[in-house]
């Protein structure tokens, strides 16, 4: 080889090595600072203290103000709120289910909680016989037997499935689709076994699908222990009835907001990298894992950049999405605004799977881009990331157009559905170190995408 070519080749290798070393130095500082700081745990405590962040609730608006001022304190170049119209449903103080009309079981109350969007029982008890459906697909065969009765969906969470999100997706149909399907067949109400991996008696709530042609019926979640009890009670007394009293109500639309903060890119300010989670939660527990943690991690990424005086080449934007839980109103509004402004998103990273130890990232893109992200794995191992694979990213960023890669942060989610949408999802169940490691992993990936690009 010509001596000049040898020289050029060795210079390229040397500059590549220097770049690798420079990146690794920053990565190490990001991880160390995230782990030592405990900032995110303190912020999650503050957010958890603001009250339930269900859309339309005062707690949500308090969280909007809190997030705005926190992003300003962090030192973002720009912080704003984007108006979003959201559905406003309120849980009422009356929420009971009791067995009646049974020699053996009358007076036994059941642990229930209304599902999001459920109508109430109009100030009087709704009483009906019960028909059990398990598995969910059995509903169609029952057809006219369902009329005027309370449909009890009792398909259990399938513990044999390794991936918890898969098990959840399988079991959640009876909650999301069951009530409207039962209403179509003329049912009076629906009781749905909680979709959870934990065998306790805490109801796990969630949204239900709507059909503009079908009048919704009252729908509640029941704790797993009481679902088992009700099933065995029905064996002994198939004619038992249940009296439901619910004062929840739909109050139309409410004004809400996405909260957005950004650090402008120093070289490519028009190329945006989003880090985000959803700021709303159910009104059970603190919404600490779902998705307080994801919001805090997204804010903390910007906090780390500021603290370490990293001036990113590309714009880093934290988006805290409004109203993910029922209709993804915040995600839709954000994408629509970006489209109208013709914004160019370089990448988006979502955290919405709980505050657990990092495992990997799913990349939603073509193979070339996925491989580009996979090149960062050696750096990400410093933050406990084991793998980067092609896969689905997340509901909040899924609507963004004009983007290279949508990426979902994946912690060890084996325990996620123990907490999800229930009183179990409290601040004290979040481990500060696991939360901070997640922040570090997302911050490292954000940094590398910003500085090195993805090709
Ligand atoms: Zn969530």
GROMACS .gro file of C-alpha atoms and ligand atoms in nm:
model
  456
    1UNK     CA    1   0.000   0.000   0.000
    2UNK     CA    2   0.117   0.349  -0.074
    3UNK     CA    3   0.274   0.511   0.229
    4UNK     CA    4   0.024   0.804   0.214
    5UNK     CA    5  -0.276   0.566   0.212
    6UNK     CA    6  -0.135   0.381   0.511
    7UNK     CA    7  -0.094   0.711   0.690
    8UNK     CA    8  -0.451   0.821   0.606
    9UNK     CA    9  -0.596   0.487   0.713
   10UNK     CA   10  -0.414   0.495   1.046
   11UNK     CA   11  -0.524   0.857   1.102
   12UNK     CA   12  -0.890   0.754   1.043
   13UNK     CA   13  -0.856   0.469   1.293
   14UNK     CA   14  -0.691   0.705   1.542
   15UNK     CA   15  -0.968   0.965   1.508
   16UNK     CA   16  -1.231   0.688   1.540
   17UNK     CA   17  -1.064   0.569   1.856
   18UNK     CA   18  -1.048   0.925   1.992
   19UNK     CA   19  -1.420   0.969   1.919
   20UNK     CA   20  -1.503   0.640   2.089
   21UNK     CA   21  -1.301   0.745   2.395
   22UNK     CA   22  -1.471   1.088   2.402
   23UNK     CA   23  -1.818   0.929   2.384
   24UNK     CA   24  -1.732   0.673   2.651
   25UNK     CA   25  -1.610   0.946   2.886
   26UNK     CA   26  -1.939   1.134   2.858
   27UNK     CA   27  -2.139   0.811   2.888
   28UNK     CA   28  -1.956   0.724   3.211
   29UNK     CA   29  -2.024   1.070   3.353
   30UNK     CA   30  -2.394   1.043   3.262
   31UNK     CA   31  -2.429   0.705   3.436
   32UNK     CA   32  -2.233   0.810   3.746
   33UNK     CA   33  -2.420   1.138   3.783
   34UNK     CA   34  -2.762   0.971   3.737
   35UNK     CA   35  -2.682   0.707   3.998
   36UNK     CA   36  -2.530   0.945   4.251
   37UNK     CA   37  -2.786   1.223   4.221
   38UNK     CA   38  -3.113   1.059   4.331
   39UNK     CA   39  -3.277   1.366   4.173
   40UNK     CA   40  -3.537   1.167   3.985
   41UNK     CA   41  -3.656   0.985   4.297
   42UNK     CA   42  -3.710   1.320   4.471
   43UNK     CA   43  -3.899   1.453   4.168
   44UNK     CA   44  -4.119   1.143   4.154
   45UNK     CA   45  -4.203   1.195   4.521
   46UNK     CA   46  -4.311   1.553   4.445
   47UNK     CA   47  -4.522   1.445   4.147
   48UNK     CA   48  -4.683   1.161   4.345
   49UNK     CA   49  -4.792   1.406   4.616
   50UNK     CA   50  -5.003   1.617   4.376
   51UNK     CA   51  -5.306   1.386   4.376
   52UNK     CA   52  -5.464   1.167   4.108
   53UNK     CA   53  -5.365   1.274   3.755
   54UNK     CA   54  -5.671   1.141   3.578
   55UNK     CA   55  -5.763   1.369   3.287
   56UNK     CA   56  -5.988   1.656   3.394
   57UNK     CA   57  -5.889   1.613   3.761
   58UNK     CA   58  -5.732   1.903   3.957
   59UNK     CA   59  -5.431   1.675   4.021
   60UNK     CA   60  -5.355   1.667   3.650
   61UNK     CA   61  -5.354   2.045   3.620
   62UNK     CA   62  -5.135   2.067   3.931
   63UNK     CA   63  -4.894   1.825   3.762
   64UNK     CA   64  -4.888   2.047   3.450
   65UNK     CA   65  -4.784   2.353   3.655
   66UNK     CA   66  -4.533   2.149   3.854
   67UNK     CA   67  -4.375   2.000   3.539
   68UNK     CA   68  -4.354   2.341   3.372
   69UNK     CA   69  -4.174   2.498   3.665
   70UNK     CA   70  -3.947   2.194   3.711
   71UNK     CA   71  -3.842   2.202   3.344
   72UNK     CA   72  -3.769   2.574   3.382
   73UNK     CA   73  -3.561   2.510   3.694
   74UNK     CA   74  -3.366   2.243   3.505
   75UNK     CA   75  -3.262   2.518   3.263
   76UNK     CA   76  -3.446   2.427   2.941
   77UNK     CA   77  -3.410   2.684   2.663
   78UNK     CA   78  -3.785   2.680   2.611
   79UNK     CA   79  -4.079   2.542   2.809
   80UNK     CA   80  -4.442   2.553   2.699
   81UNK     CA   81  -4.779   2.384   2.737
   82UNK     CA   82  -4.977   2.265   2.438
   83UNK     CA   83  -5.358   2.279   2.480
   84UNK     CA   84  -5.535   1.943   2.441
   85UNK     CA   85  -5.906   1.865   2.474
   86UNK     CA   86  -5.962   1.550   2.678
   87UNK     CA   87  -6.257   1.338   2.794
   88UNK     CA   88  -6.354   1.409   3.154
   89UNK     CA   89  -6.485   1.113   3.352
   90UNK     CA   90  -6.509   1.125   3.729
   91UNK     CA   91  -6.523   0.837   3.976
   92UNK     CA   92  -6.797   0.902   4.234
   93UNK     CA   93  -6.796   0.846   4.610
   94UNK     CA   94  -7.047   0.560   4.575
   95UNK     CA   95  -6.894   0.241   4.437
   96UNK     CA   96  -7.028  -0.089   4.575
   97UNK     CA   97  -7.118  -0.439   4.461
   98UNK     CA   98  -7.301  -0.680   4.689
   99UNK     CA   99  -7.450  -1.025   4.644
  100UNK     CA  100  -7.829  -1.038   4.697
  101UNK     CA  101  -8.109  -1.294   4.646
  102UNK     CA  102  -7.902  -1.585   4.770
  103UNK     CA  103  -7.968  -1.793   5.082
  104UNK     CA  104  -7.597  -1.859   5.116
  105UNK     CA  105  -7.420  -1.543   4.996
  106UNK     CA  106  -7.651  -1.244   5.045
  107UNK     CA  107  -7.468  -0.952   5.204
  108UNK     CA  108  -7.122  -1.051   5.074
  109UNK     CA  109  -6.962  -0.741   4.925
  110UNK     CA  110  -6.714  -0.756   4.639
  111UNK     CA  111  -6.397  -0.550   4.582
  112UNK     CA  112  -6.475  -0.348   4.270
  113UNK     CA  113  -6.384  -0.018   4.101
  114UNK     CA  114  -6.557   0.145   3.805
  115UNK     CA  115  -6.374   0.127   3.473
  116UNK     CA  116  -6.289   0.451   3.296
  117UNK     CA  117  -6.582   0.602   3.108
  118UNK     CA  118  -6.839   0.379   3.281
  119UNK     CA  119  -7.179   0.539   3.337
  120UNK     CA  120  -7.314   0.529   3.693
  121UNK     CA  121  -7.632   0.356   3.807
  122UNK     CA  122  -7.838   0.678   3.810
  123UNK     CA  123  -7.876   0.707   4.185
  124UNK     CA  124  -8.041   0.370   4.231
  125UNK     CA  125  -7.919   0.013   4.261
  126UNK     CA  126  -7.879  -0.193   3.948
  127UNK     CA  127  -7.963  -0.554   4.032
  128UNK     CA  128  -7.928  -0.852   3.802
  129UNK     CA  129  -7.848  -1.218   3.767
  130UNK     CA  130  -7.492  -1.304   3.670
  131UNK     CA  131  -7.354  -1.495   3.375
  132UNK     CA  132  -6.986  -1.593   3.379
  133UNK     CA  133  -6.776  -1.573   3.063
  134UNK     CA  134  -6.441  -1.754   3.055
  135UNK     CA  135  -6.263  -1.750   2.816
  136UNK     CA  136  -6.359  -1.417   2.666
  137UNK     CA  137  -6.440  -1.574   2.328
  138UNK     CA  138  -6.729  -1.760   2.494
  139UNK     CA  139  -6.937  -1.441   2.492
  140UNK     CA  140  -7.051  -1.480   2.130
  141UNK     CA  141  -7.193  -1.828   2.191
  142UNK     CA  142  -7.396  -1.709   2.489
  143UNK     CA  143  -7.576  -1.453   2.274
  144UNK     CA  144  -7.936  -1.408   2.401
  145UNK     CA  145  -7.857  -1.563   2.744
  146UNK     CA  146  -7.676  -1.239   2.823
  147UNK     CA  147  -7.981  -1.012   2.788
  148UNK     CA  148  -8.059  -0.806   3.103
  149UNK     CA  149  -7.794  -0.988   3.302
  150UNK     CA  150  -7.465  -0.880   3.453
  151UNK     CA  151  -7.185  -1.032   3.245
  152UNK     CA  152  -6.893  -1.149   3.459
  153UNK     CA  153  -6.577  -1.171   3.245
  154UNK     CA  154  -6.345  -1.405   3.433
  155UNK     CA  155  -6.059  -1.496   3.201
  156UNK     CA  156  -5.743  -1.511   3.414
  157UNK     CA  157  -5.408  -1.355   3.329
  158UNK     CA  158  -5.203  -1.634   3.166
  159UNK     CA  159  -4.897  -1.686   3.389
  160UNK     CA  160  -4.742  -1.933   3.143
  161UNK     CA  161  -4.647  -1.650   2.906
  162UNK     CA  162  -4.293  -1.519   2.955
  163UNK     CA  163  -4.345  -1.167   2.821
  164UNK     CA  164  -4.581  -0.980   3.053
  165UNK     CA  165  -4.702  -0.738   2.786
  166UNK     CA  166  -4.807  -1.038   2.576
  167UNK     CA  167  -5.000  -1.191   2.865
  168UNK     CA  168  -5.159  -0.853   2.935
  169UNK     CA  169  -5.261  -0.801   2.571
  170UNK     CA  170  -5.427  -1.142   2.567
  171UNK     CA  171  -5.626  -1.090   2.888
  172UNK     CA  172  -5.707  -0.721   2.846
  173UNK     CA  173  -5.955  -0.778   2.563
  174UNK     CA  174  -6.226  -0.868   2.812
  175UNK     CA  175  -6.178  -0.527   2.975
  176UNK     CA  176  -6.134  -0.309   2.667
  177UNK     CA  177  -6.382  -0.485   2.435
  178UNK     CA  178  -6.599  -0.686   2.680
  179UNK     CA  179  -6.835  -0.418   2.814
  180UNK     CA  180  -6.933  -0.283   2.472
  181UNK     CA  181  -6.969  -0.637   2.330
  182UNK     CA  182  -7.193  -0.730   2.625
  183UNK     CA  183  -7.394  -0.409   2.581
  184UNK     CA  184  -7.456  -0.501   2.215
  185UNK     CA  185  -7.614  -0.827   2.334
  186UNK     CA  186  -7.839  -0.639   2.576
  187UNK     CA  187  -7.649  -0.698   2.902
  188UNK     CA  188  -7.731  -0.477   3.203
  189UNK     CA  189  -7.373  -0.434   3.330
  190UNK     CA  190  -7.025  -0.587   3.314
  191UNK     CA  191  -6.792  -0.707   3.590
  192UNK     CA  192  -6.438  -0.771   3.465
  193UNK     CA  193  -6.171  -0.975   3.641
  194UNK     CA  194  -5.870  -0.747   3.699
  195UNK     CA  195  -5.600  -0.782   3.437
  196UNK     CA  196  -5.302  -0.828   3.665
  197UNK     CA  197  -5.017  -1.068   3.736
  198UNK     CA  198  -5.071  -1.040   4.112
  199UNK     CA  199  -5.314  -1.261   4.301
  200UNK     CA  200  -5.457  -1.010   4.547
  201UNK     CA  201  -5.794  -0.843   4.586
  202UNK     CA  202  -5.709  -0.497   4.451
  203UNK     CA  203  -5.916  -0.394   4.149
  204UNK     CA  204  -5.706  -0.288   3.848
  205UNK     CA  205  -5.894  -0.033   3.638
  206UNK     CA  206  -5.847   0.088   3.281
  207UNK     CA  207  -6.029   0.218   2.979
  208UNK     CA  208  -6.303   0.051   2.776
  209UNK     CA  209  -6.378   0.084   2.407
  210UNK     CA  210  -6.675   0.284   2.290
  211UNK     CA  211  -6.913   0.238   2.001
  212UNK     CA  212  -7.120   0.542   1.911
  213UNK     CA  213  -7.410   0.314   1.814
  214UNK     CA  214  -7.418   0.127   2.148
  215UNK     CA  215  -7.539   0.276   2.478
  216UNK     CA  216  -7.263   0.206   2.732
  217UNK     CA  217  -7.348  -0.007   3.037
  218UNK     CA  218  -7.198   0.026   3.387
  219UNK     CA  219  -6.867  -0.162   3.393
  220UNK     CA  220  -6.640  -0.240   3.687
  221UNK     CA  221  -6.316  -0.424   3.759
  222UNK     CA  222  -6.318  -0.684   4.037
  223UNK     CA  223  -6.018  -0.798   4.246
  224UNK     CA  224  -5.874  -1.138   4.152
  225UNK     CA  225  -5.957  -1.297   4.492
  226UNK     CA  226  -6.319  -1.188   4.468
  227UNK     CA  227  -6.337  -1.295   4.103
  228UNK     CA  228  -6.237  -1.647   4.217
  229UNK     CA  229  -6.488  -1.625   4.501
  230UNK     CA  230  -6.772  -1.512   4.274
  231UNK     CA  231  -6.697  -1.790   4.028
  232UNK     CA  232  -6.718  -2.057   4.298
  233UNK     CA  233  -7.027  -1.895   4.454
  234UNK     CA  234  -7.198  -1.915   4.112
  235UNK     CA  235  -7.125  -2.288   4.104
  236UNK     CA  236  -7.312  -2.331   4.433
  237UNK     CA  237  -7.589  -2.081   4.360
  238UNK     CA  238  -7.626  -1.996   3.990
  239UNK     CA  239  -7.930  -1.777   4.069
  240UNK     CA  240  -7.750  -1.534   4.297
  241UNK     CA  241  -7.780  -1.171   4.200
  242UNK     CA  242  -7.554  -0.869   4.234
  243UNK     CA  243  -7.657  -0.519   4.334
  244UNK     CA  244  -7.434  -0.249   4.187
  245UNK     CA  245  -7.426   0.113   4.303
  246UNK     CA  246  -7.203   0.354   4.113
  247UNK     CA  247  -7.198   0.733   4.116
  248UNK     CA  248  -6.929   0.779   3.851
  249UNK     CA  249  -7.018   1.008   3.563
  250UNK     CA  250  -6.905   1.135   3.226
  251UNK     CA  251  -6.873   1.513   3.229
  252UNK     CA  252  -6.799   1.580   2.863
  253UNK     CA  253  -6.473   1.742   2.758
  254UNK     CA  254  -6.211   1.928   2.963
  255UNK     CA  255  -5.916   2.153   2.885
  256UNK     CA  256  -5.582   1.983   2.935
  257UNK     CA  257  -5.220   2.021   2.821
  258UNK     CA  258  -4.909   1.845   2.699
  259UNK     CA  259  -4.604   1.988   2.878
  260UNK     CA  260  -4.295   2.037   2.663
  261UNK     CA  261  -3.941   2.154   2.738
  262UNK     CA  262  -3.636   2.154   2.514
  263UNK     CA  263  -3.265   2.220   2.484
  264UNK     CA  264  -3.193   2.364   2.140
  265UNK     CA  265  -2.944   2.179   1.924
  266UNK     CA  266  -2.612   2.360   1.872
  267UNK     CA  267  -2.554   2.235   1.515
  268UNK     CA  268  -2.881   2.080   1.391
  269UNK     CA  269  -3.152   2.263   1.590
  270UNK     CA  270  -3.423   2.154   1.346
  271UNK     CA  271  -3.356   1.786   1.406
  272UNK     CA  272  -3.559   1.695   1.715
  273UNK     CA  273  -3.507   1.401   1.950
  274UNK     CA  274  -3.809   1.348   2.176
  275UNK     CA  275  -3.787   1.181   2.516
  276UNK     CA  276  -4.126   1.129   2.674
  277UNK     CA  277  -4.391   0.959   2.882
  278UNK     CA  278  -4.752   1.034   2.969
  279UNK     CA  279  -4.837   1.267   3.254
  280UNK     CA  280  -5.188   1.140   3.314
  281UNK     CA  281  -5.259   0.832   3.525
  282UNK     CA  282  -5.554   0.649   3.670
  283UNK     CA  283  -5.694   0.776   3.998
  284UNK     CA  284  -5.565   0.468   4.182
  285UNK     CA  285  -5.234   0.470   4.367
  286UNK     CA  286  -4.990   0.743   4.260
  287UNK     CA  287  -4.942   0.638   3.899
  288UNK     CA  288  -4.578   0.603   4.008
  289UNK     CA  289  -4.477   0.329   3.763
  290UNK     CA  290  -4.748   0.421   3.509
  291UNK     CA  291  -4.624   0.663   3.407
  292UNK     CA  292  -4.485   0.902   3.667
  293UNK     CA  293  -4.150   0.725   3.631
  294UNK     CA  294  -4.139   0.770   3.252
  295UNK     CA  295  -4.213   1.142   3.286
  296UNK     CA  296  -3.948   1.191   3.553
  297UNK     CA  297  -3.690   0.999   3.348
  298UNK     CA  298  -3.765   1.212   3.042
  299UNK     CA  299  -3.728   1.534   3.242
  300UNK     CA  300  -3.414   1.402   3.413
  301UNK     CA  301  -3.246   1.336   3.077
  302UNK     CA  302  -3.255   1.712   3.010
  303UNK     CA  303  -3.145   1.774   3.367
  304UNK     CA  304  -2.837   1.554   3.315
  305UNK     CA  305  -2.744   1.734   2.992
  306UNK     CA  306  -2.762   2.069   3.173
  307UNK     CA  307  -2.578   1.951   3.482
  308UNK     CA  308  -2.296   1.798   3.275
  309UNK     CA  309  -2.288   2.103   3.044
  310UNK     CA  310  -2.348   1.884   2.738
  311UNK     CA  311  -2.440   2.105   2.443
  312UNK     CA  312  -2.619   1.858   2.214
  313UNK     CA  313  -2.583   1.890   1.838
  314UNK     CA  314  -2.953   1.815   1.793
  315UNK     CA  315  -3.255   1.953   1.981
  316UNK     CA  316  -3.351   1.741   2.282
  317UNK     CA  317  -3.720   1.778   2.361
  318UNK     CA  318  -3.900   1.635   2.664
  319UNK     CA  319  -4.270   1.577   2.594
  320UNK     CA  320  -4.507   1.487   2.878
  321UNK     CA  321  -4.818   1.369   2.697
  322UNK     CA  322  -5.171   1.438   2.822
  323UNK     CA  323  -5.446   1.176   2.835
  324UNK     CA  324  -5.282   0.858   2.714
  325UNK     CA  325  -5.501   0.629   2.920
  326UNK     CA  326  -5.821   0.637   2.717
  327UNK     CA  327  -5.789   0.805   2.378
  328UNK     CA  328  -5.427   0.922   2.346
  329UNK     CA  329  -5.553   1.279   2.300
  330UNK     CA  330  -5.213   1.427   2.392
  331UNK     CA  331  -5.022   1.207   2.146
  332UNK     CA  332  -5.266   1.294   1.868
  333UNK     CA  333  -5.246   1.668   1.942
  334UNK     CA  334  -4.865   1.662   1.953
  335UNK     CA  335  -4.836   1.479   1.620
  336UNK     CA  336  -5.092   1.709   1.455
  337UNK     CA  337  -4.902   2.020   1.568
  338UNK     CA  338  -4.571   1.876   1.447
  339UNK     CA  339  -4.726   1.796   1.111
  340UNK     CA  340  -4.866   2.148   1.072
  341UNK     CA  341  -4.527   2.301   1.164
  342UNK     CA  342  -4.352   2.052   0.931
  343UNK     CA  343  -4.119   1.959   1.216
  344UNK     CA  344  -3.848   1.708   1.152
  345UNK     CA  345  -3.814   1.448   1.425
  346UNK     CA  346  -3.486   1.263   1.423
  347UNK     CA  347  -3.589   1.008   1.688
  348UNK     CA  348  -3.827   0.962   1.980
  349UNK     CA  349  -3.773   0.752   2.293
  350UNK     CA  350  -4.065   0.658   2.516
  351UNK     CA  351  -4.057   0.525   2.871
  352UNK     CA  352  -4.390   0.371   2.978
  353UNK     CA  353  -4.319   0.024   3.117
  354UNK     CA  354  -4.242   0.099   3.481
  355UNK     CA  355  -3.939   0.202   3.685
  356UNK     CA  356  -3.749  -0.124   3.683
  357UNK     CA  357  -3.393  -0.233   3.601
  358UNK     CA  358  -3.299  -0.161   3.237
  359UNK     CA  359  -3.300  -0.451   2.992
  360UNK     CA  360  -3.317  -0.317   2.637
  361UNK     CA  361  -3.465  -0.091   2.373
  362UNK     CA  362  -3.717  -0.176   2.100
  363UNK     CA  363  -3.658   0.013   1.776
  364UNK     CA  364  -3.951   0.077   1.544
  365UNK     CA  365  -3.785   0.152   1.211
  366UNK     CA  366  -3.631  -0.016   0.908
  367UNK     CA  367  -3.343  -0.263   0.941
  368UNK     CA  368  -3.068  -0.015   0.848
  369UNK     CA  369  -3.174   0.234   1.116
  370UNK     CA  370  -3.222  -0.045   1.372
  371UNK     CA  371  -2.868  -0.163   1.302
  372UNK     CA  372  -2.750   0.197   1.338
  373UNK     CA  373  -2.899   0.210   1.689
  374UNK     CA  374  -2.759  -0.136   1.768
  375UNK     CA  375  -2.407   0.004   1.713
  376UNK     CA  376  -2.452   0.196   2.039
  377UNK     CA  377  -2.495  -0.120   2.246
  378UNK     CA  378  -2.136  -0.130   2.381
  379UNK     CA  379  -2.189   0.217   2.535
  380UNK     CA  380  -2.537   0.134   2.661
  381UNK     CA  381  -2.405  -0.170   2.846
  382UNK     CA  382  -2.252   0.084   3.088
  383UNK     CA  383  -2.612   0.163   3.191
  384UNK     CA  384  -2.717  -0.202   3.217
  385UNK     CA  385  -2.874  -0.236   2.870
  386UNK     CA  386  -2.836  -0.592   2.733
  387UNK     CA  387  -3.005  -0.575   2.395
  388UNK     CA  388  -3.149  -0.358   2.118
  389UNK     CA  389  -3.410  -0.520   1.894
  390UNK     CA  390  -3.667  -0.436   1.633
  391UNK     CA  391  -4.004  -0.395   1.808
  392UNK     CA  392  -4.291  -0.167   1.901
  393UNK     CA  393  -4.207   0.166   2.066
  394UNK     CA  394  -4.505   0.303   2.258
  395UNK     CA  395  -4.850   0.461   2.233
  396UNK     CA  396  -4.739   0.818   2.305
  397UNK     CA  397  -4.480   0.854   2.029
  398UNK     CA  398  -4.650   0.618   1.784
  399UNK     CA  399  -4.837   0.899   1.607
  400UNK     CA  400  -4.529   1.112   1.524
  401UNK     CA  401  -4.461   1.134   1.150
  402UNK     CA  402  -4.146   1.241   0.962
  403UNK     CA  403  -3.913   1.053   1.196
  404UNK     CA  404  -3.624   0.809   1.156
  405UNK     CA  405  -3.670   0.591   1.463
  406UNK     CA  406  -3.928   0.545   1.737
  407UNK     CA  407  -3.773   0.371   2.033
  408UNK     CA  408  -3.930   0.208   2.339
  409UNK     CA  409  -3.732   0.177   2.662
  410UNK     CA  410  -3.773  -0.173   2.809
  411UNK     CA  411  -3.698  -0.238   3.175
  412UNK     CA  412  -3.747  -0.577   3.341
  413UNK     CA  413  -4.127  -0.568   3.335
  414UNK     CA  414  -4.204  -0.898   3.514
  415UNK     CA  415  -4.362  -0.705   3.805
  416UNK     CA  416  -4.518  -0.421   3.608
  417UNK     CA  417  -4.871  -0.568   3.596
  418UNK     CA  418  -4.866  -0.628   3.972
  419UNK     CA  419  -4.893  -0.249   4.006
  420UNK     CA  420  -5.052  -0.127   3.681
  421UNK     CA  421  -5.371   0.086   3.711
  422UNK     CA  422  -5.431   0.006   4.077
  423UNK     CA  423  -5.383   0.116   4.436
  424UNK     CA  424  -5.062  -0.091   4.429
  425UNK     CA  425  -4.891   0.165   4.202
  426UNK     CA  426  -4.750   0.387   4.475
  427UNK     CA  427  -4.429   0.591   4.510
  428UNK     CA  428  -4.281   0.363   4.778
  429UNK     CA  429  -4.274   0.068   4.532
  430UNK     CA  430  -4.023   0.251   4.310
  431UNK     CA  431  -3.659   0.171   4.376
  432UNK     CA  432  -3.446   0.487   4.339
  433UNK     CA  433  -3.154   0.301   4.183
  434UNK     CA  434  -3.363   0.120   3.924
  435UNK     CA  435  -3.538   0.449   3.837
  436UNK     CA  436  -3.204   0.628   3.798
  437UNK     CA  437  -3.053   0.350   3.587
  438UNK     CA  438  -3.346   0.390   3.348
  439UNK     CA  439  -3.280   0.763   3.330
  440UNK     CA  440  -2.912   0.691   3.260
  441UNK     CA  441  -2.991   0.442   2.983
  442UNK     CA  442  -3.229   0.683   2.809
  443UNK     CA  443  -2.989   0.975   2.853
  444UNK     CA  444  -2.698   0.777   2.706
  445UNK     CA  445  -2.901   0.674   2.401
  446UNK     CA  446  -3.029   1.029   2.355
  447UNK     CA  447  -2.673   1.164   2.374
  448UNK     CA  448  -2.534   0.914   2.121
  449UNK     CA  449  -2.817   0.968   1.872
  450UNK     CA  450  -2.771   1.344   1.904
  451UNK     CA  451  -2.393   1.342   1.862
  452UNK     CA  452  -2.329   1.049   1.628
  453UNK     CA  453  -2.657   1.040   1.432
  454UNK     CA  454  -2.805   0.708   1.325
  455UNK     CA  455  -2.694   0.553   0.997
  456LIG    ZN1  456  -4.878   0.408   3.077
   0.00000   0.00000   0.00000
